[in-house]
Every structure is written in structure tokens, then in C-alpha cells.
Short mmCIF file of C-alpha atoms and ligand atoms in Angstrom, two decimals:
data_model
loop_
_atom_site.label_atom_id
_atom_site.label_comp_id
_atom_site.label_asym_id
_atom_site.label_seq_id
_atom_site.Cartn_x
_atom_site.Cartn_y
_atom_site.Cartn_z
CA UNK A 1 171.09 -30.26 -126.82
CA UNK A 2 173.08 -33.49 -126.64
CA UNK A 3 172.56 -35.82 -129.61
CA UNK A 4 173.22 -39.53 -129.24
CA UNK A 5 172.54 -42.65 -131.30
CA UNK A 6 171.64 -45.82 -129.40
CA UNK A 7 172.29 -49.00 -131.43
CA UNK A 8 169.98 -50.99 -129.14
CA UNK A 9 167.04 -48.58 -129.46
CA UNK A 10 164.09 -49.16 -131.79
CA UNK A 11 163.31 -45.54 -132.51
CA UNK A 12 163.77 -44.01 -135.92
CA UNK A 13 166.52 -41.58 -136.84
CA UNK A 14 165.03 -38.76 -138.90
CA UNK A 15 167.56 -35.94 -139.10
CA UNK A 16 170.31 -37.35 -141.28
CA UNK A 17 171.94 -33.96 -141.89
CA UNK A 18 172.76 -33.64 -138.20
CA UNK A 19 174.92 -36.74 -138.44
CA UNK A 20 177.36 -34.85 -140.66
CA UNK A 21 177.82 -31.95 -138.27
CA UNK A 22 177.50 -33.75 -134.92
CA UNK A 23 179.31 -37.04 -135.61
CA UNK A 24 181.59 -36.18 -138.53
CA UNK A 25 180.08 -38.68 -140.97
CA UNK A 26 181.07 -37.55 -144.49
CA UNK A 27 178.49 -37.09 -147.28
CA UNK A 28 178.68 -39.81 -149.93
CA UNK A 29 178.41 -37.19 -152.70
CA UNK A 30 182.04 -36.13 -152.35
CA UNK A 31 183.50 -39.56 -152.88
CA UNK A 32 185.90 -40.09 -155.81
CA UNK A 33 185.67 -43.26 -157.93
CA UNK A 34 181.95 -42.69 -158.46
CA UNK A 35 182.15 -44.92 -161.52
CA UNK A 36 182.23 -47.83 -159.04
CA UNK A 37 179.09 -46.69 -157.24
CA UNK A 38 176.37 -47.33 -159.81
CA UNK A 39 173.94 -49.14 -157.53
CA UNK A 40 170.73 -47.17 -156.97
CA UNK A 41 171.40 -47.16 -153.20
CA UNK A 42 174.24 -44.75 -154.05
CA UNK A 43 172.60 -42.81 -156.86
CA UNK A 44 169.39 -42.29 -154.82
CA UNK A 45 171.42 -41.32 -151.70
CA UNK A 46 169.97 -44.21 -149.68
CA UNK A 47 173.60 -44.82 -148.76
CA UNK A 48 174.16 -41.21 -147.77
CA UNK A 49 177.34 -41.10 -145.69
CA UNK A 50 180.68 -42.70 -144.95
CA UNK A 51 183.88 -42.65 -142.98
CA UNK A 52 187.06 -43.25 -145.03
CA UNK A 53 185.15 -45.15 -147.72
CA UNK A 54 187.34 -43.35 -150.28
CA UNK A 55 190.46 -44.99 -148.77
CA UNK A 56 188.86 -48.43 -148.91
CA UNK A 57 187.80 -47.92 -152.54
CA UNK A 58 191.31 -46.78 -153.46
CA UNK A 59 192.76 -49.93 -151.86
CA UNK A 60 190.25 -52.04 -153.81
CA UNK A 61 191.22 -50.37 -157.08
CA UNK A 62 194.94 -50.88 -156.34
CA UNK A 63 194.35 -54.61 -155.76
CA UNK A 64 195.24 -54.52 -152.07
CA UNK A 65 193.54 -56.91 -149.63
CA UNK A 66 190.07 -55.63 -148.78
CA UNK A 67 187.13 -57.09 -146.96
CA UNK A 68 183.54 -56.09 -146.21
CA UNK A 69 182.34 -57.06 -142.76
CA UNK A 70 178.93 -56.68 -141.23
CA UNK A 71 176.81 -58.31 -138.55
CA UNK A 72 173.27 -59.52 -137.95
CA UNK A 73 171.26 -60.09 -134.81
CA UNK A 74 169.77 -63.61 -135.05
CA UNK A 75 166.46 -62.85 -133.39
CA UNK A 76 163.90 -63.61 -136.08
CA UNK A 77 163.31 -63.99 -139.80
CA UNK A 78 164.99 -61.23 -141.86
CA UNK A 79 162.78 -58.43 -143.19
CA UNK A 80 163.29 -55.93 -146.00
CA UNK A 81 165.35 -53.67 -143.70
CA UNK A 82 167.83 -56.53 -143.29
CA UNK A 83 167.71 -57.23 -147.00
CA UNK A 84 169.14 -53.75 -147.58
CA UNK A 85 172.43 -54.99 -146.12
CA UNK A 86 172.24 -58.19 -148.20
CA UNK A 87 171.80 -55.98 -151.24
CA UNK A 88 174.82 -53.84 -150.33
CA UNK A 89 177.01 -56.89 -149.69
CA UNK A 90 175.99 -58.36 -153.03
CA UNK A 91 177.00 -55.12 -154.72
CA UNK A 92 180.38 -54.97 -152.98
CA UNK A 93 181.02 -58.56 -154.04
CA UNK A 94 180.22 -57.59 -157.63
CA UNK A 95 183.02 -55.01 -157.56
CA UNK A 96 185.54 -57.49 -156.16
CA UNK A 97 185.25 -57.64 -152.37
CA UNK A 98 185.24 -60.66 -150.07
CA UNK A 99 182.53 -60.59 -147.41
CA UNK A 100 182.59 -61.72 -143.78
CA UNK A 101 179.34 -61.81 -141.79
CA UNK A 102 179.08 -61.90 -138.01
CA UNK A 103 176.05 -63.65 -136.53
CA UNK A 104 175.82 -61.77 -133.24
CA UNK A 105 174.47 -64.62 -131.12
CA UNK A 106 176.48 -63.63 -128.02
CA UNK A 107 174.94 -60.16 -128.17
CA UNK A 108 171.43 -61.56 -128.82
CA UNK A 109 171.82 -63.73 -125.72
CA UNK A 110 173.24 -61.01 -123.44
CA UNK A 111 171.47 -57.80 -124.50
CA UNK A 112 168.26 -59.02 -126.12
CA UNK A 113 167.96 -61.99 -123.73
CA UNK A 114 167.13 -64.34 -126.60
CA UNK A 115 166.92 -68.10 -126.15
CA UNK A 116 170.26 -69.74 -126.99
CA UNK A 117 168.89 -72.49 -129.25
CA UNK A 118 166.68 -70.03 -131.09
CA UNK A 119 169.64 -67.74 -131.85
CA UNK A 120 171.42 -70.68 -133.53
CA UNK A 121 168.29 -71.55 -135.50
CA UNK A 122 167.69 -67.95 -136.60
CA UNK A 123 171.41 -67.50 -137.36
CA UNK A 124 171.35 -70.41 -139.80
CA UNK A 125 168.14 -69.04 -141.33
CA UNK A 126 169.99 -65.75 -141.86
CA UNK A 127 172.70 -67.55 -143.80
CA UNK A 128 170.15 -69.13 -146.12
CA UNK A 129 168.28 -65.88 -146.69
CA UNK A 130 171.52 -63.99 -147.37
CA UNK A 131 172.52 -66.52 -150.02
CA UNK A 132 168.99 -66.59 -151.44
CA UNK A 133 169.18 -62.80 -151.84
CA UNK A 134 172.20 -63.39 -154.06
CA UNK A 135 175.36 -63.34 -151.99
CA UNK A 136 178.07 -65.45 -153.60
CA UNK A 137 178.89 -68.41 -151.29
CA UNK A 138 182.40 -68.58 -152.76
CA UNK A 139 183.07 -65.03 -151.55
CA UNK A 140 181.20 -65.14 -148.23
CA UNK A 141 182.20 -66.42 -144.81
CA UNK A 142 179.79 -66.47 -141.85
CA UNK A 143 180.64 -66.97 -138.20
CA UNK A 144 178.75 -67.07 -134.92
CA UNK A 145 180.41 -64.96 -132.22
CA UNK A 146 180.29 -67.91 -129.80
CA UNK A 147 182.18 -70.09 -132.28
CA UNK A 148 185.28 -67.90 -132.10
CA UNK A 149 188.39 -68.92 -130.22
CA UNK A 150 191.12 -67.48 -127.98
CA UNK A 151 192.69 -64.83 -130.23
CA UNK A 152 189.33 -63.13 -130.73
CA UNK A 153 188.36 -63.18 -127.06
CA UNK A 154 191.82 -61.98 -126.04
CA UNK A 155 191.11 -58.85 -128.09
CA UNK A 156 188.02 -58.05 -126.00
CA UNK A 157 190.13 -58.18 -122.83
CA UNK A 158 192.89 -56.09 -124.37
CA UNK A 159 190.45 -53.44 -125.64
CA UNK A 160 188.84 -53.12 -122.20
CA UNK A 161 192.22 -51.95 -120.84
CA UNK A 162 192.39 -48.78 -122.93
CA UNK A 163 188.74 -47.63 -122.82
CA UNK A 164 187.12 -45.89 -119.86
CA UNK A 165 183.47 -46.11 -118.81
CA UNK A 166 183.18 -42.35 -119.31
CA UNK A 167 184.26 -42.72 -122.96
CA UNK A 168 181.82 -45.55 -123.54
CA UNK A 169 178.97 -43.66 -121.89
CA UNK A 170 179.74 -40.62 -124.04
CA UNK A 171 179.21 -42.83 -127.11
CA UNK A 172 176.36 -45.09 -125.94
CA UNK A 173 174.60 -43.36 -123.05
CA UNK A 174 173.47 -45.60 -120.18
CA UNK A 175 175.22 -48.95 -120.17
CA UNK A 176 174.76 -52.31 -118.48
CA UNK A 177 177.55 -54.92 -118.12
CA UNK A 178 175.93 -56.87 -120.98
CA UNK A 179 176.05 -53.81 -123.24
CA UNK A 180 179.70 -53.06 -122.36
CA UNK A 181 180.76 -56.62 -123.22
CA UNK A 182 178.61 -56.62 -126.37
CA UNK A 183 180.08 -53.31 -127.57
CA UNK A 184 183.65 -54.57 -127.04
CA UNK A 185 182.73 -57.83 -128.78
CA UNK A 186 181.49 -55.82 -131.75
CA UNK A 187 184.81 -53.97 -131.83
CA UNK A 188 186.61 -57.34 -131.86
CA UNK A 189 184.34 -58.36 -134.76
CA UNK A 190 185.26 -55.24 -136.71
CA UNK A 191 189.02 -55.27 -136.02
CA UNK A 192 190.03 -58.96 -135.79
CA UNK A 193 190.32 -59.58 -139.58
CA UNK A 194 193.46 -57.39 -139.59
CA UNK A 195 195.41 -59.76 -137.29
CA UNK A 196 197.90 -62.43 -138.41
CA UNK A 197 195.76 -65.17 -136.79
CA UNK A 198 192.94 -64.19 -139.16
CA UNK A 199 194.86 -63.90 -142.42
CA UNK A 200 196.88 -60.73 -141.87
CA UNK A 201 196.30 -57.08 -142.64
CA UNK A 202 193.43 -56.03 -144.86
CA UNK A 203 191.32 -52.91 -145.32
CA UNK A 204 187.97 -53.40 -143.59
CA UNK A 205 184.72 -51.75 -144.73
CA UNK A 206 181.62 -51.98 -142.54
CA UNK A 207 178.34 -51.09 -144.31
CA UNK A 208 175.61 -50.44 -141.72
CA UNK A 209 172.40 -48.65 -140.96
CA UNK A 210 173.27 -45.37 -139.34
CA UNK A 211 171.94 -46.58 -135.97
CA UNK A 212 175.06 -48.77 -135.70
CA UNK A 213 177.53 -45.88 -135.95
CA UNK A 214 178.42 -45.92 -132.20
CA UNK A 215 180.16 -49.29 -132.71
CA UNK A 216 182.16 -47.79 -135.57
CA UNK A 217 183.21 -44.78 -133.52
CA UNK A 218 184.37 -47.02 -130.70
CA UNK A 219 186.19 -49.35 -133.12
CA UNK A 220 188.04 -46.43 -134.71
CA UNK A 221 189.12 -45.08 -131.30
CA UNK A 222 190.32 -48.54 -130.25
CA UNK A 223 192.20 -49.03 -133.54
CA UNK A 224 194.09 -45.76 -132.93
CA UNK A 225 195.07 -46.90 -129.42
CA UNK A 226 196.31 -50.30 -130.62
CA UNK A 227 198.06 -49.12 -133.77
CA UNK A 228 201.51 -49.67 -132.22
CA UNK A 229 200.77 -52.80 -130.20
CA UNK A 230 198.67 -54.73 -132.74
CA UNK A 231 199.22 -52.85 -136.01
CA UNK A 232 195.51 -51.98 -136.29
CA UNK A 233 194.16 -49.29 -138.62
CA UNK A 234 190.78 -47.60 -138.56
CA UNK A 235 187.95 -49.42 -140.34
CA UNK A 236 185.99 -47.63 -143.06
CA UNK A 237 182.20 -47.51 -143.03
CA UNK A 238 179.18 -46.59 -145.13
CA UNK A 239 175.78 -45.59 -143.74
CA UNK A 240 172.36 -46.21 -145.22
CA UNK A 241 169.08 -44.62 -144.27
CA UNK A 242 166.83 -46.99 -142.38
CA UNK A 243 163.89 -48.36 -144.35
CA UNK A 244 160.82 -47.31 -142.43
CA UNK A 245 158.04 -49.62 -141.38
CA UNK A 246 154.69 -49.42 -143.14
CA UNK A 247 153.38 -47.01 -140.49
CA UNK A 248 156.30 -44.59 -140.97
CA UNK A 249 158.24 -45.67 -137.86
CA UNK A 250 161.30 -47.91 -137.78
CA UNK A 251 160.99 -51.30 -139.51
CA UNK A 252 161.75 -53.83 -136.80
CA UNK A 253 161.17 -57.47 -135.91
CA UNK A 254 159.64 -56.22 -132.66
CA UNK A 255 156.83 -54.54 -134.66
CA UNK A 256 155.93 -57.33 -137.09
CA UNK A 257 152.67 -55.78 -138.30
CA UNK A 258 154.63 -52.98 -139.99
CA UNK A 259 157.51 -54.97 -141.51
CA UNK A 260 157.65 -57.13 -144.64
CA UNK A 261 159.47 -60.40 -143.88
CA UNK A 262 161.33 -62.37 -146.52
CA UNK A 263 159.16 -65.46 -145.95
CA UNK A 264 155.88 -63.51 -145.85
CA UNK A 265 152.76 -65.03 -147.46
CA UNK A 266 151.09 -63.18 -150.34
CA UNK A 267 147.91 -62.72 -148.32
CA UNK A 268 149.80 -61.09 -145.44
CA UNK A 269 151.68 -58.81 -147.84
CA UNK A 270 148.35 -57.78 -149.36
CA UNK A 271 146.94 -56.88 -145.93
CA UNK A 272 150.08 -55.02 -144.86
CA UNK A 273 150.30 -52.97 -148.07
CA UNK A 274 146.58 -52.17 -147.81
CA UNK A 275 147.09 -50.53 -144.41
CA UNK A 276 150.42 -48.80 -145.25
CA UNK A 277 150.76 -45.09 -144.57
CA UNK A 278 150.67 -43.08 -147.80
CA UNK A 279 151.00 -39.47 -148.83
CA UNK A 280 147.47 -39.53 -150.26
CA UNK A 281 144.85 -36.84 -149.64
CA UNK A 282 141.63 -37.12 -147.63
CA UNK A 283 139.41 -37.64 -150.69
CA UNK A 284 139.90 -38.85 -154.27
CA UNK A 285 138.71 -35.47 -155.54
CA UNK A 286 141.32 -33.65 -153.45
CA UNK A 287 144.08 -36.00 -154.59
CA UNK A 288 143.19 -35.50 -158.26
CA UNK A 289 143.24 -31.73 -157.70
CA UNK A 290 146.29 -31.34 -155.42
CA UNK A 291 148.29 -34.49 -156.17
CA UNK A 292 149.80 -36.79 -153.54
CA UNK A 293 152.84 -36.30 -151.31
CA UNK A 294 155.19 -39.19 -152.16
CA UNK A 295 157.87 -38.07 -149.68
CA UNK A 296 155.44 -38.97 -146.87
CA UNK A 297 154.49 -42.31 -148.41
CA UNK A 298 155.75 -45.75 -147.30
CA UNK A 299 154.65 -47.31 -150.58
CA UNK A 300 156.83 -44.83 -152.46
CA UNK A 301 159.66 -45.70 -150.07
CA UNK A 302 159.32 -49.38 -151.05
CA UNK A 303 159.40 -48.37 -154.71
CA UNK A 304 162.53 -46.28 -154.12
CA UNK A 305 164.46 -48.87 -152.13
CA UNK A 306 163.52 -52.08 -153.93
CA UNK A 307 160.86 -52.13 -156.59
CA UNK A 308 161.40 -49.71 -159.49
CA UNK A 309 164.16 -48.63 -161.86
CA UNK A 310 164.88 -44.91 -162.35
CA UNK A 311 162.47 -44.42 -165.25
CA UNK A 312 159.56 -46.20 -163.53
CA UNK A 313 160.21 -44.40 -160.26
CA UNK A 314 160.16 -41.04 -161.99
CA UNK A 315 156.89 -41.87 -163.74
CA UNK A 316 155.16 -42.92 -160.51
CA UNK A 317 156.45 -39.80 -158.72
CA UNK A 318 155.10 -37.55 -161.50
CA UNK A 319 151.78 -39.39 -161.63
CA UNK A 320 151.43 -39.08 -157.87
CA UNK A 321 152.40 -35.40 -157.72
CA UNK A 322 150.01 -34.50 -160.53
CA UNK A 323 147.09 -36.52 -159.11
CA UNK A 324 147.03 -38.86 -162.12
CA UNK A 325 147.11 -41.95 -159.89
CA UNK A 326 145.24 -42.67 -156.66
CA UNK A 327 146.64 -44.63 -153.75
CA UNK A 328 144.46 -47.73 -154.23
CA UNK A 329 145.74 -48.32 -157.76
CA UNK A 330 149.29 -47.40 -156.75
CA UNK A 331 149.25 -49.88 -153.85
CA UNK A 332 148.07 -52.61 -156.23
CA UNK A 333 151.13 -52.05 -158.43
CA UNK A 334 153.42 -52.08 -155.38
CA UNK A 335 151.80 -55.27 -154.09
CA UNK A 336 152.31 -57.08 -157.39
CA UNK A 337 155.96 -56.04 -157.66
CA UNK A 338 156.71 -56.89 -154.06
CA UNK A 339 154.99 -60.28 -154.23
CA UNK A 340 157.01 -61.11 -157.33
CA UNK A 341 160.25 -60.18 -155.56
CA UNK A 342 159.42 -62.21 -152.44
CA UNK A 343 158.23 -65.15 -154.56
CA UNK A 344 161.57 -65.29 -156.40
CA UNK A 345 163.42 -64.98 -153.11
CA UNK A 346 161.45 -67.85 -151.56
CA UNK A 347 162.17 -70.04 -154.60
CA UNK A 348 165.93 -69.45 -154.27
CA UNK A 349 165.65 -70.00 -150.50
CA UNK A 350 164.07 -73.44 -151.09
CA UNK A 351 166.85 -74.41 -153.51
CA UNK A 352 169.51 -73.30 -151.02
CA UNK A 353 167.74 -75.03 -148.14
CA UNK A 354 167.90 -78.32 -150.04
CA UNK A 355 171.40 -78.08 -151.47
CA UNK A 356 173.59 -75.96 -149.20
CA UNK A 357 176.50 -77.62 -147.39
CA UNK A 358 176.19 -75.10 -144.58
CA UNK A 359 179.24 -76.26 -142.58
CA UNK A 360 181.49 -75.31 -145.48
CA UNK A 361 180.80 -71.59 -145.14
CA UNK A 362 179.55 -71.14 -141.54
CA UNK A 363 181.67 -71.31 -138.40
CA UNK A 364 179.12 -72.67 -135.91
CA UNK A 365 179.28 -73.08 -132.13
CA UNK A 366 180.20 -76.61 -131.13
CA UNK A 367 177.98 -76.78 -128.03
S1 SF4 B 1 149.70 -42.34 -155.20
FE1 SF4 B 1 151.20 -43.90 -154.62
S2 SF4 B 1 153.09 -42.79 -154.24
FE2 SF4 B 1 151.42 -41.29 -154.21
S3 SF4 B 1 150.86 -41.13 -152.07
FE3 SF4 B 1 149.50 -42.66 -152.99
S4 SF4 B 1 150.50 -44.63 -152.64
FE4 SF4 B 1 152.00 -43.03 -152.30
#
């Protein structure tokens, strides 16, 4: 059976192992320089795969020019799934990388049919939330796609010359004109930092959720075809598992009842955690006897991704498996930890909102 990933689809990817065999993503376990990968996203295999990440790390260690580039769709307030990328970017900055962030307003307008003014508003909100999560403004540059100029748009035209519709459909499935242009724009986003007009050659790493891999595959193909003409090399990439929504399906802005947003009120968090899918048993007696099933539990997923260190996580897992804790009590702990995290984030957001000279770090559209 044909297997395809659609970056514009909302469904959840479950079978991560298939991505190694079908798409050639490499397991993160085999990477050298593991001493640089201490973040729990690596040690807990939340970042589970890569393409040429070893080459990018080697370049970083040798002191060559490296950059981390990723993009966001400005279509609403960021949620914890988005914060995963903030967290990764923060980590890459801590080991020495500069970061460039695309605000994909052209794509939001064309593919998602978002209102133009709202995409600008949400894009600027993204910037503030990213910095509130801890990105270093001195090492971060943001740009809106529609604020870019000729050299960037010339790339999109050039790339269209060496890609056929059949190749694009093999990667993306059914396409509309808006999706074709958006995909080529994403490739320009990924490859343009290597050009003289944008500071000259550098090694580019793109950390993404695995649903965005089609853009990486296209960008790598395009880089090969323009190696001679433009001096492009393939970008590297890392892939994280997608944080699931509280019902076990994909966390998405289009399903707000099952996502935790970074500006969420405490009362709403309480209600959402209360209805979250768990791996608990039908009755308290059964759970005490059989233990819970944390691998099925969205509360345990929140613990694993954001809320607990290794020791605490291990204790909760053991308590759950042995039936020493019931879901009500466990959810109360998760609620308190999550509220604390969101409260701190909101405080930093308010400080940034008051003090940030946004024009200094964001390239905005001028119309
Ligand atoms: S006890 Fe906690 S970790 Fe275990 S299934 Fe219930 S909520 Fe999930």
C-alpha cells in the first residue's frame, strides 16, 4: 500500500517506524556527538529521526556557519504542540546556533484561506510567544513570507523550472495551484539562507514535526538540481513526534477543545485536563489491582513532553503501572504543574509585550 504524508492534513501519524523504511528518515539513536544532545526531547526519543543531522552537528562543532530555520503558520494562538518547536529552537541556540523563523503568512492566505490582517496579527503574536518561551532575541530573526523581496521570489520561479507535477504529486498527493506555490515557497524558505544575497553559504538545519517532511524531501531534491547553478547543498532536518491532543488525536488549532494554548486560563486548563483521555481502568478497584496503562494516556504524554524530569517521570510511571495512583489524583498533579508552566509563560509574555522593539527582529510586510 502507498504511504504518503500530507503536511496540510490534520490527521495523526502513528506508525513512526514506517518512516524509516518508507521515507529513509534515519533513527536519531545512531547519531555521533551525543554529548551535545542532552535535552530530554532527544533522550526520550521525542525527536526520533533525522536527515543529515550528523553533518550539521559536525559543522557546528568545527565552527562553520550554521543556522536553524523553521516556520509557523500564523492562524491562531500557539499551543503546546507549537511550543515543542520553540523548545527545540531554544536548545539549538544554547549549543551555539543562530535561528531564523519563517512566518508563513503567504501560505496561510493561499492554502488555509486565512484573513490577511489576522495573519499579520497572529504572526506578531507568534513572535512574542516564541520569545516568552525563551528564545534569545539576539540570536533570532523572524520574517513574514510576504515581506521578502526579489531574490527570494526569483528562487520560486527558478525552482518551478526543474520540478514536474508528477514529482510533486508523488510527494504531496493531490495538489491545487495554491499548494504548488506554497510548497515551492517553503523550499525557497529552506534554501535561501545559503545564497550570497542572504549572507552566503551556511549549513541549514530544519527541526520539524514529522508531518512536514514532504517539504524537506522536495527541498533536498531541488538543492541537488541547483547545486551547480546556485551552489546549493541539501538541508539537514530533525523530526519530532507530534504531541497528541487531549483526546488522543492530533493537537491542532482547528480542534481547540483538545489543545492547551499558551494563553489559556487556569479554569479552562482545569476543565480540559479533567476530560483528557487516560490509560486508567474502568473502576478504581480494577486500577489498583491491574495498574494503569500510561502509554495510552494523554496526561502521561504531557508529563513526558513538558512537565517532569527523569526521576519524577519514572516515579509516576511506576506508580501508575502498579496501581498506586489513580487518575483523579494524577490529573491534579498534572494540572498544577501545567498551570505553573503556563503562568510563568504568560508573565514573560506580558514583559515582552510591553518592552519588545518588534521591528528590530521582525521583517514585516509593508502593506
Ligand atoms: S494514573 Fe496518571 S499516568 Fe496513569 S493512566 Fe491515570 S492519568 Fe495516566
